[in-house]
Coordinates of C-alpha atoms in Angstrom, one line a residue:
M869 CA -4.5 96.7 71.5
S870 CA -5.8 93.8 73.5
A871 CA -6.3 90.2 72.9
A872 CA -9.1 87.9 74.2
V873 CA -9.6 84.2 74.4
S874 CA -13.0 82.9 73.8
Y875 CA -14.4 79.4 73.5
V876 CA -17.8 77.8 73.7
E877 CA -18.2 74.4 75.2
T878 CA -21.0 72.5 73.5
P879 CA -22.2 69.0 74.3
P880 CA -20.8 66.3 72.1
I881 CA -22.7 65.1 69.1
T882 CA -23.6 61.5 69.5
P883 CA -25.7 59.2 67.2
G884 CA -28.6 59.8 69.5
N885 CA -28.9 63.5 68.9
T886 CA -27.4 63.8 65.4
F887 CA -30.6 65.2 63.8
G888 CA -31.4 67.5 66.6
N889 CA -28.1 69.3 66.7
T890 CA -27.2 69.6 63.0
A891 CA -24.7 72.4 62.6
N892 CA -24.1 74.6 59.6
P893 CA -21.2 73.1 57.7
F894 CA -20.1 76.5 56.6
S895 CA -19.9 78.1 60.1
T896 CA -16.7 78.9 62.0
P897 CA -15.8 76.5 64.8
G898 CA -17.1 77.7 68.2
S899 CA -13.8 77.5 70.1
T900 CA -11.1 79.8 68.6
F901 CA -8.5 82.4 69.6
S902 CA -9.8 85.9 68.7
F903 CA -7.8 89.1 68.7
S904 CA -9.6 92.4 69.0
S905 CA -9.0 96.1 69.8
S906 CA -10.7 95.8 73.3
A907 CA -8.6 95.7 76.4
M908 CA -7.0 92.4 77.2
E909 CA -8.6 90.6 80.1
S910 CA -6.7 89.2 82.9
P911 CA -6.1 85.5 83.2
G912 CA -8.9 83.6 84.7
H913 CA -11.6 85.8 83.2
H914 CA -13.5 84.5 80.2
V915 CA -15.1 86.7 77.8
Q916 CA -17.5 85.3 75.2
N917 CA -17.0 86.9 71.9
S918 CA -18.3 84.7 69.1
S919 CA -18.8 87.6 66.8
S920 CA -15.2 87.9 65.7
S921 CA -13.5 84.6 64.8
H922 CA -10.7 84.0 62.4
F923 CA -8.7 81.1 61.0
P924 CA -8.4 78.3 63.5
F925 CA -5.0 77.0 64.6
D926 CA -3.7 73.4 64.7
T927 CA -6.7 71.2 65.3
R928 CA -4.6 69.0 67.5
S929 CA -4.6 71.7 70.2
G930 CA -7.4 71.6 72.7
V931 CA -7.8 75.3 72.3
T932 CA -8.7 75.0 68.7
S933 CA -10.6 71.7 68.8
R934 CA -14.0 71.5 67.3
A935 CA -17.2 71.8 69.3
N936 CA -17.9 68.1 69.2
S937 CA -14.4 67.1 70.5
V938 CA -13.9 67.8 74.2
A939 CA -10.6 66.0 74.7
D940 CA -8.8 69.1 76.0
L941 CA -11.7 71.3 77.3
G942 CA -11.0 70.3 80.9
R943 CA -7.6 72.0 81.0
F944 CA -9.2 75.4 80.4
S945 CA -12.0 75.2 82.9
G946 CA -11.9 77.7 85.9
N947 CA -8.9 80.1 86.4
F948 CA -5.6 79.4 84.8
S949 CA -3.7 79.7 88.0
S950 CA -6.2 78.1 90.5
R951 CA -5.8 74.6 91.8
P952 CA -8.5 72.1 90.9
S953 CA -11.4 71.8 93.3
T954 CA -13.7 68.9 94.1
A955 CA -16.2 70.4 91.6
D956 CA -13.4 70.4 89.0
I957 CA -12.7 66.7 89.6
Q958 CA -16.4 65.9 89.2
S959 CA -16.5 67.9 86.0
N960 CA -13.4 66.0 84.8
R961 CA -15.2 62.7 85.3
E962 CA -18.1 64.0 83.3
S963 CA -15.7 65.2 80.6
T964 CA -14.1 61.7 80.5
T965 CA -17.5 60.1 80.0
R966 CA -18.2 62.6 77.3
L967 CA -14.8 61.8 75.9
R968 CA -15.6 58.2 75.4
E969 CA -18.9 59.1 73.7
A970 CA -17.0 61.4 71.4
F971 CA -15.1 58.5 69.8
T972 CA -18.2 56.5 68.7
S973 CA -19.0 56.1 65.0
P974 CA -19.3 59.3 63.1
P975 CA -22.7 60.7 62.3
P976 CA -24.2 60.1 58.9
R977 CA -23.9 62.9 56.4
P978 CA -27.0 65.0 55.9
L979 CA -29.2 64.3 52.9
T980 CA -28.3 66.3 49.8
M981 CA -29.5 66.5 46.2
A982 CA -26.7 64.1 45.2
S983 CA -27.4 61.4 47.8
T984 CA -30.1 58.9 48.4
A985 CA -31.6 57.5 51.6
P986 CA -30.5 53.9 52.3
M987 CA -32.9 51.2 51.4
A988 CA -34.6 49.6 54.3
K989 CA -34.2 45.8 54.3
I990 CA -37.5 44.2 53.8
K991 CA -38.0 40.9 55.5
P992 CA -39.8 38.5 53.0
T993 CA -43.1 37.1 54.1
R994 CA -43.0 33.3 54.7
H995 CA -46.0 31.7 53.2
K996 CA -47.7 29.1 55.2
S997 CA -50.1 26.4 54.1
T998 CA -53.7 27.3 54.8
M999 CA -54.3 23.6 55.7
L1000 CA -52.1 23.8 58.7
S1001 CA -53.3 25.3 62.0
S1002 CA -50.8 27.1 64.2
K1003 CA -52.4 25.5 67.3
E1004 CA -52.0 21.9 66.1
T1005 CA -48.8 19.9 66.4
L1006 CA -47.7 17.9 63.4
E1007 CA -47.3 14.2 64.2
K1008 CA -44.0 12.6 63.1
P1009 CA -44.3 9.0 64.1
W1010 CA -41.0 8.0 62.3
L1011 CA -39.1 9.9 64.9
K1012 CA -40.6 7.9 67.8
E1013 CA -40.4 4.4 66.2
R1014 CA -38.2 3.3 63.2
D1015 CA -39.6 1.4 60.3
P1016 CA -38.3 -2.2 60.6
Y1017 CA -38.2 -2.5 56.8
S1018 CA -36.0 0.6 56.2
R1019 CA -32.9 -1.2 57.2
V1020 CA -33.8 -4.1 54.9
A1021 CA -34.4 -1.6 52.0
Y1022 CA -31.0 0.0 52.8
F1023 CA -29.2 -3.3 52.5
I1024 CA -31.1 -4.4 49.4
T1025 CA -30.3 -1.1 47.6
Y1026 CA -26.6 -1.0 48.3
G1027 CA -26.3 -4.8 47.9
V1028 CA -27.8 -4.7 44.4
M1029 CA -25.4 -1.8 43.6
L1030 CA -22.4 -3.8 44.7
I1031 CA -23.6 -6.9 42.8
G1032 CA -24.0 -4.8 39.7
I1033 CA -20.5 -3.4 40.0
A1034 CA -19.1 -6.9 40.6
C1035 CA -20.9 -8.3 37.6
G1036 CA -19.7 -5.5 35.4
A1037 CA -16.1 -6.1 36.5
I1038 CA -16.4 -9.8 35.8
R1039 CA -18.0 -9.1 32.4
C1040 CA -15.1 -6.7 31.5
Y1041 CA -12.5 -9.3 32.6
Y1042 CA -13.9 -12.2 30.6
G1043 CA -14.6 -9.9 27.7
W1044 CA -10.9 -8.9 27.7
K1045 CA -9.8 -12.4 28.3
N1046 CA -11.9 -13.9 25.4
V1047 CA -10.7 -11.4 22.8
P1048 CA -9.4 -13.7 20.0
L1049 CA -5.7 -13.1 19.4
I1050 CA -3.0 -14.7 17.3
K1051 CA -1.2 -16.9 19.9
E1052 CA 1.3 -18.5 17.6
N1053 CA 4.6 -16.9 16.7
L1054 CA 4.5 -15.2 13.3
C1055 CA 7.2 -15.7 10.7
L1056 CA 7.9 -12.7 8.5
V1057 CA 6.9 -13.5 4.9
L1058 CA 7.1 -10.1 3.3
D1059 CA 8.3 -6.7 4.4
E1060 CA 8.3 -4.0 1.7
E1061 CA 9.3 -0.4 2.4
F1062 CA 9.3 0.7 -1.2
N1063 CA 12.9 1.9 -1.2
S1064 CA 13.7 1.2 -4.9
E1065 CA 12.0 0.7 -8.1
E1066 CA 14.0 -2.4 -9.0
G1067 CA 13.2 -4.1 -5.6
V1068 CA 9.5 -3.6 -6.2
F1069 CA 9.0 -4.1 -10.0
G1070 CA 12.3 -5.8 -11.1
D1071 CA 12.6 -9.4 -12.3
N1072 CA 12.8 -10.6 -8.7
G1073 CA 10.8 -7.8 -7.3
T1074 CA 8.1 -8.0 -4.7
F1075 CA 5.2 -7.0 -6.9
F1076 CA 4.0 -8.2 -10.3
R1077 CA 2.2 -5.8 -12.6
E1078 CA -0.9 -7.3 -14.1
V1079 CA -1.7 -6.0 -17.6
D1080 CA -5.3 -6.5 -18.6
M1081 CA -8.2 -4.7 -20.4
S1082 CA -11.1 -7.1 -19.6
G1083 CA -12.6 -5.2 -16.7
F1084 CA -11.9 -8.0 -14.2
G1085 CA -15.5 -9.2 -14.1
N1086 CA -16.8 -5.9 -12.7
G1087 CA -17.1 -4.0 -15.9
E1088 CA -14.3 -1.6 -14.8
F1089 CA -13.5 1.2 -17.2
E1090 CA -9.7 1.1 -16.8
M1091 CA -7.0 -0.9 -18.4
T1092 CA -4.2 -1.9 -16.1
T1093 CA -0.7 -1.4 -17.6
A1094 CA 3.0 -2.0 -16.7
S1095 CA 3.8 1.7 -17.5
S1096 CA 5.7 3.7 -14.9
N1097 CA 3.1 6.4 -15.5
N1098 CA 0.5 4.4 -13.6
S1099 CA 2.7 2.7 -10.9
F1100 CA 6.0 3.8 -9.6
V1101 CA 8.1 4.2 -6.5
K1102 CA 9.3 7.5 -5.2
N1103 CA 10.6 8.8 -1.8
G1104 CA 9.8 5.6 0.0
H1105 CA 6.2 5.4 -1.3
L1106 CA 4.4 3.4 -3.9
Y1107 CA 2.1 5.4 -6.2
I1108 CA -0.8 4.0 -8.2
T1109 CA -2.0 6.8 -10.5
P1110 CA -4.8 6.6 -13.1
T1111 CA -4.3 8.5 -16.3
L1112 CA -6.4 9.2 -19.4
T1113 CA -5.9 7.0 -22.4
S1114 CA -6.6 10.0 -24.7
D1115 CA -3.2 11.4 -23.5
N1116 CA -1.6 8.6 -25.6
L1117 CA -4.1 7.9 -28.4
G1118 CA -6.2 11.0 -28.7
E1119 CA -9.9 11.3 -28.0
A1120 CA -11.0 10.4 -31.6
A1121 CA -9.2 7.0 -31.5
I1122 CA -10.9 6.0 -28.3
V1123 CA -14.4 6.5 -29.8
D1124 CA -14.0 5.2 -33.3
G1125 CA -11.7 3.5 -35.9
Y1126 CA -8.9 2.2 -33.8
I1127 CA -7.6 -1.2 -32.8
Y1128 CA -5.5 -1.2 -29.6
N1129 CA -3.3 -4.1 -28.5
I1130 CA -2.0 -3.6 -25.0
T1131 CA 1.7 -4.2 -24.5
G1132 CA 2.8 -7.0 -22.2
C1133 CA -0.6 -8.6 -21.6
T1134 CA -0.4 -11.0 -18.7
Y1135 CA -3.6 -13.0 -19.3
N1136 CA -1.5 -16.2 -20.1
I1137 CA 0.0 -15.9 -16.6
T1138 CA -2.9 -14.7 -14.5
K1139 CA -5.4 -17.1 -16.0
G1140 CA -3.1 -19.9 -16.9
V1141 CA -3.8 -23.3 -15.4
E1142 CA -0.1 -24.1 -15.2
Y1143 CA 0.8 -20.9 -13.3
T1144 CA 0.3 -22.6 -10.0
D1145 CA 2.5 -25.4 -10.9
S1146 CA 5.7 -24.9 -9.0
S1147 CA 7.7 -26.8 -11.6
S1148 CA 7.5 -24.0 -14.2
H1149 CA 7.0 -20.3 -14.1
D1150 CA 8.4 -19.6 -17.6
A1151 CA 6.1 -17.3 -19.5
A1152 CA 6.8 -19.0 -22.9
T1153 CA 6.1 -22.5 -21.4
T1154 CA 2.9 -21.2 -19.8
A1155 CA 1.7 -19.6 -23.0
S1156 CA 2.3 -22.8 -25.1
N1157 CA 0.6 -24.9 -22.5
M1158 CA -2.4 -22.5 -22.5
V1159 CA -2.6 -22.4 -26.3
S1160 CA -2.6 -26.2 -26.5
G1161 CA -4.7 -26.7 -23.5
A1162 CA -8.4 -27.5 -23.8
D1163 CA -9.3 -24.9 -21.2
F1164 CA -7.8 -22.0 -23.0
D1165 CA -10.5 -19.3 -23.7
V1166 CA -9.7 -17.4 -26.9
G1167 CA -12.5 -14.9 -26.3
A1168 CA -11.3 -14.1 -22.8
Y1169 CA -7.8 -13.7 -24.1
T1170 CA -8.9 -11.3 -26.8
R1171 CA -11.0 -9.2 -24.4
A1172 CA -8.0 -9.0 -21.9
C1173 CA -5.3 -8.0 -24.4
S1174 CA -7.0 -5.9 -27.1
A1175 CA -9.9 -3.5 -27.8
V1176 CA -11.6 -2.0 -30.9
S1177 CA -13.3 1.4 -31.1
N1178 CA -16.3 1.4 -33.4
A1179 CA -19.0 4.0 -33.1
T1180 CA -21.5 1.9 -35.1
A1181 CA -21.1 -1.1 -32.9
G1182 CA -21.0 1.0 -29.8
T1183 CA -17.6 -0.2 -28.6
I1184 CA -14.8 2.0 -27.4
I1185 CA -11.3 1.6 -26.0
N1186 CA -10.9 1.8 -22.2
P1187 CA -10.8 5.6 -21.5
V1188 CA -8.6 5.3 -18.4
Q1189 CA -5.2 3.6 -17.7
S1190 CA -4.3 2.5 -14.1
A1191 CA -2.4 -0.3 -12.3
R1192 CA -3.0 -3.5 -10.5
I1193 CA -0.1 -5.1 -8.8
S1194 CA 0.1 -8.4 -6.8
T1195 CA 2.5 -10.7 -4.9
R1196 CA 1.3 -13.8 -6.7
R1197 CA 4.9 -14.5 -7.8
S1198 CA 6.6 -13.6 -4.6
A1199 CA 4.6 -14.2 -1.4
S1200 CA 1.4 -15.7 -0.1
I1201 CA 0.2 -16.8 3.3
K1202 CA -2.2 -19.3 4.8
F1203 CA -3.2 -17.9 8.2
G1204 CA -1.3 -15.0 9.7
K1205 CA -1.4 -11.2 9.7
V1206 CA -1.3 -8.6 6.9
E1207 CA -0.7 -4.9 7.5
V1208 CA -0.8 -2.3 4.7
R1209 CA -0.3 1.4 5.4
A1210 CA -1.9 3.5 2.7
K1211 CA -3.7 6.7 1.8
I1212 CA -6.6 6.3 -0.6
P1213 CA -7.0 8.6 -3.7
R1214 CA -9.5 11.3 -4.0
G1215 CA -11.6 11.5 -7.2
D1216 CA -15.1 10.7 -8.4
W1217 CA -15.6 7.1 -9.4
L1218 CA -12.2 5.9 -8.2
W1219 CA -12.3 2.5 -6.6
P1220 CA -9.1 1.7 -4.5
A1221 CA -8.7 -1.7 -3.0
I1222 CA -6.4 -3.8 -0.8
W1223 CA -7.5 -7.5 -1.2
M1224 CA -6.4 -11.1 -1.5
L1225 CA -7.2 -14.0 -3.9
P1226 CA -6.4 -17.7 -3.5
V1227 CA -3.2 -18.9 -5.2
D1228 CA -5.0 -22.1 -6.2
N1229 CA -8.7 -22.3 -6.9
T1230 CA -8.9 -25.4 -4.8
Y1231 CA -12.7 -25.4 -4.4
G1232 CA -13.6 -23.8 -7.7
T1233 CA -13.7 -20.6 -9.6
W1234 CA -14.6 -17.3 -8.0
P1235 CA -16.2 -16.9 -5.5
I1236 CA -16.2 -20.6 -4.5
S1237 CA -12.5 -20.5 -3.5
G1238 CA -13.0 -17.2 -1.7
E1239 CA -11.9 -13.6 -1.8
I1240 CA -10.7 -11.4 1.2
D1241 CA -11.3 -7.7 0.8
I1242 CA -9.1 -6.0 3.5
M1243 CA -10.1 -2.5 2.3
E1244 CA -12.3 -1.1 -0.4
A1245 CA -13.4 2.6 -0.8
R1246 CA -14.9 5.1 -3.1
G1247 CA -12.9 8.1 -4.2
N1248 CA -16.0 10.4 -4.2
G1249 CA -15.9 13.0 -1.4
P1250 CA -17.5 12.7 2.0
S1251 CA -20.8 14.2 0.7
Y1252 CA -21.3 11.2 -1.6
P1253 CA -24.6 9.5 -0.3
R1254 CA -23.2 6.0 -0.6
Q1255 CA -20.1 6.2 1.6
G1256 CA -17.4 8.4 0.1
T1257 CA -13.8 8.9 1.2
N1258 CA -14.7 9.1 4.9
W1259 CA -15.7 5.4 4.8
V1260 CA -13.7 2.2 4.3
R1261 CA -15.2 -1.3 3.9
A1262 CA -14.1 -4.9 4.4
S1263 CA -15.8 -8.1 3.3
L1264 CA -15.4 -11.8 2.4
N1265 CA -16.7 -13.2 -0.9
W1266 CA -17.8 -16.8 -0.9
G1267 CA -20.5 -18.9 -2.3
P1268 CA -21.4 -22.3 -4.0
L1269 CA -21.9 -20.7 -7.4
T1270 CA -20.4 -17.9 -9.4
W1271 CA -23.7 -15.9 -9.1
L1272 CA -24.6 -17.0 -5.6
N1273 CA -22.4 -15.0 -3.2
G1274 CA -22.7 -14.9 0.6
V1275 CA -20.8 -11.6 1.0
A1276 CA -23.9 -9.9 2.5
K1277 CA -23.4 -11.9 5.6
T1278 CA -19.7 -11.2 6.0
Y1279 CA -19.0 -7.5 5.5
G1280 CA -18.7 -4.2 7.4
A1281 CA -17.5 -0.6 7.2
W1282 CA -15.9 2.0 9.4
N1283 CA -16.6 5.7 9.3
L1284 CA -14.0 8.5 10.1
R1285 CA -16.2 11.1 11.7
R1286 CA -13.7 13.9 11.7
G1287 CA -11.9 13.8 8.4
S1288 CA -11.5 11.4 5.5
Y1289 CA -9.1 8.6 4.6
D1290 CA -7.7 10.4 1.6
T1291 CA -5.9 13.1 3.7
D1292 CA -3.5 10.9 5.7
F1293 CA -2.1 7.4 5.9
H1294 CA -3.9 4.7 7.8
T1295 CA -3.0 1.1 8.6
Y1296 CA -5.4 -1.7 7.3
V1297 CA -4.9 -5.0 9.1
L1298 CA -6.1 -8.6 8.6
E1299 CA -5.7 -11.1 11.4
W1300 CA -6.5 -14.6 10.2
T1301 CA -6.2 -18.0 12.0
E1302 CA -8.0 -21.3 11.9
E1303 CA -10.3 -20.0 14.6
F1304 CA -11.2 -16.4 13.7
M1305 CA -10.8 -13.6 11.1
R1306 CA -10.6 -9.9 12.0
I1307 CA -10.2 -6.9 9.7
Y1308 CA -9.7 -3.4 11.1
V1309 CA -8.2 0.0 10.5
D1310 CA -5.6 1.5 12.8
T1311 CA -6.9 -0.2 16.0
R1312 CA -8.9 -3.3 16.8
L1313 CA -11.6 -1.0 18.2
H1314 CA -12.2 0.2 14.6
H1315 CA -13.2 -3.1 13.1
M1316 CA -14.4 -2.8 9.6
M1317 CA -15.8 -6.3 9.8
P1318 CA -17.0 -8.0 13.0
V1319 CA -14.8 -10.7 14.3
L1320 CA -15.7 -13.9 12.5
D1321 CA -15.6 -17.1 14.6
L1322 CA -14.6 -19.8 12.2
N1323 CA -15.1 -22.6 14.8
K1324 CA -18.7 -21.8 15.5
Q1325 CA -20.1 -22.8 12.2
S1326 CA -18.9 -23.6 8.7
F1327 CA -19.5 -21.2 5.8
W1328 CA -22.0 -23.7 4.3
E1329 CA -24.0 -23.5 7.5
R1330 CA -23.4 -19.7 7.7
G1331 CA -24.8 -19.2 4.2
D1332 CA -28.0 -21.2 4.9
F1333 CA -28.3 -21.8 1.2
P1334 CA -31.4 -23.5 -0.2
P1335 CA -31.1 -27.1 -1.5
V1336 CA -32.3 -26.1 -5.0
V1337 CA -31.9 -22.8 -6.9
Q1338 CA -33.4 -21.8 -10.2
N1339 CA -31.2 -20.4 -12.9
G1340 CA -33.7 -19.3 -15.6
S1341 CA -35.5 -22.5 -16.6
E1342 CA -32.8 -24.7 -15.1
A1343 CA -33.1 -26.1 -11.6
I1344 CA -29.7 -26.6 -9.9
I1345 CA -29.2 -28.8 -6.8
L1346 CA -26.7 -27.2 -4.4
N1347 CA -24.0 -29.2 -2.8
N1348 CA -21.5 -28.1 -0.3
P1349 CA -18.3 -27.3 -2.2
W1350 CA -16.3 -27.2 1.0
V1351 CA -17.2 -30.5 2.4
N1352 CA -13.6 -31.7 2.3
G1353 CA -12.2 -28.6 3.9
T1354 CA -12.2 -27.3 7.5
T1355 CA -14.8 -25.1 9.1
A1356 CA -12.7 -22.2 7.8
A1357 CA -13.1 -23.3 4.2
P1358 CA -12.8 -21.8 1.7
F1359 CA -10.4 -19.6 3.8
D1360 CA -8.1 -22.4 4.7
E1361 CA -5.9 -22.1 1.6
S1362 CA -3.0 -19.8 0.6
F1363 CA -3.9 -16.3 -0.5
Y1364 CA -1.8 -13.6 -2.2
L1365 CA -2.0 -9.8 -1.9
I1366 CA -3.4 -7.4 -4.5
L1367 CA -3.2 -3.5 -4.6
N1368 CA -5.1 -1.6 -7.3
V1369 CA -7.1 1.5 -8.2
A1370 CA -10.0 0.7 -10.4
V1371 CA -12.2 3.3 -12.2
G1372 CA -16.0 3.0 -12.5
G1373 CA -17.7 -0.3 -13.1
T1374 CA -21.1 -1.9 -13.9
N1375 CA -21.4 -4.3 -11.0
G1376 CA -23.3 -1.9 -8.7
W1377 CA -20.4 -0.7 -6.6
F1378 CA -21.5 2.8 -7.7
P1379 CA -25.3 2.6 -7.6
D1380 CA -27.3 4.1 -10.4
R1381 CA -28.7 7.6 -10.1
V1382 CA -26.7 8.4 -7.0
G1383 CA -24.2 11.3 -6.8
N1384 CA -24.8 12.4 -10.4
K1385 CA -23.4 9.2 -11.8
P1386 CA -23.0 9.7 -15.6
W1387 CA -23.7 6.2 -16.7
L1388 CA -26.0 3.3 -16.1
D1389 CA -25.1 -0.3 -15.3
G1390 CA -26.9 -1.6 -18.4
S1391 CA -23.8 -2.7 -20.3
Q1392 CA -20.1 -1.8 -20.4
S1393 CA -20.1 -0.3 -23.9
E1394 CA -23.2 1.8 -23.3
S1395 CA -21.7 2.9 -19.9
L1396 CA -18.4 4.0 -21.3
F1397 CA -19.8 6.6 -23.7
P1398 CA -21.3 8.9 -21.1
F1399 CA -18.4 8.3 -18.8

């Protein structure tokens, strides 16, 4: 039994000859130890026997290295026992050169059915204008000589920008400085937290319940009562709650055959001439003065304190009961600040309001002596076409005659774009001095009525009323009713606060044929039936 060593030295595969020397990947490496039955050769003699090759040994050995790795081939060249010659040294140098080549980047794998050839990078063609000639040189005179006006344009541009910024800053400063504010120290007149029923509605309470069935000049459908069903205090809140009159009388009594006298009618107090007299606030004295007085209106008293339902005559009893409370007995102010935090009710044809009336009608009956509406709203939902619960409105009522009102020149509204005022509490504020009036909700930026400069012009000048007006066949010469007042007149007198929730009306607050309104503003009796 003999053993033979055979190996084949092949040139290294470099990137330059990869495709010309592609080997079969399934063939046995060319340099291996082979054992056969032939006689063992002596050392130094090499016998090529590539026909019998078996499993290769450790690839780290130079004997078993692949054909393309020649790192250890030099140690087996020549005889095993002979000393290296000059030729061997030269061959070692060549082997070193080939060794460096062997450690270059590996050759790419051959193409197979599962691989694709790499895409060649296509250089995009750069299009050139056909009007330009490659032989001609473009002239750029601005590179040789600067435009003398370019520097001027530079300074003008940036100079105007700086001037604009400076002017904007000055405008903001004076705008902030000229915002009218209450400069005087304010004295607390009224602070009601609604902690107890007795403190609010008691004999010496803050609020006075007005009891009336007349409609308050607006054709309102409710009667205001002193019942705790319609106004009460609970958990630190004041509630004003409308209820149905049919809950007490039945539906048949409201429509026909019933005479209703409201309990605790306050007409003698609210309409009494002597009420503003500080010498007497006794109800009996006031009533006797009113009965004996020449100005007592029996018809108005009857309308305010009683009602008759008669289907033939077309009269019915007010179908809703609500509340109207005021501070006319406890507090009033002439110039100052009023803050009311409230949440308006939700319900079709409800009319909540926070407003003020003069303690004394110094200049005349309404609206000659003025009215301040801090907040008015409609209980209809946000989809109501004429400003529902997502709107609140403020206005001033004033004019030289009862039917000539300048409110159209002093009103405004604010819209809550994401929500409505019936879902949460909001603060409604009046700021009022001899110089200005401002009404807003929550913040001065949300002004329901634009700031009114009372020094700029009087209300007579603001109204621009004609010298003569026609009332039917009668011609009326207009005179300035505020001639003896200040430029703020009629809003230069003391006013008291009113809180109420009205229902319906025939004065146009709810326009006809809008939002499926079930009545027309023709008359109160005809309107109440469909309501």
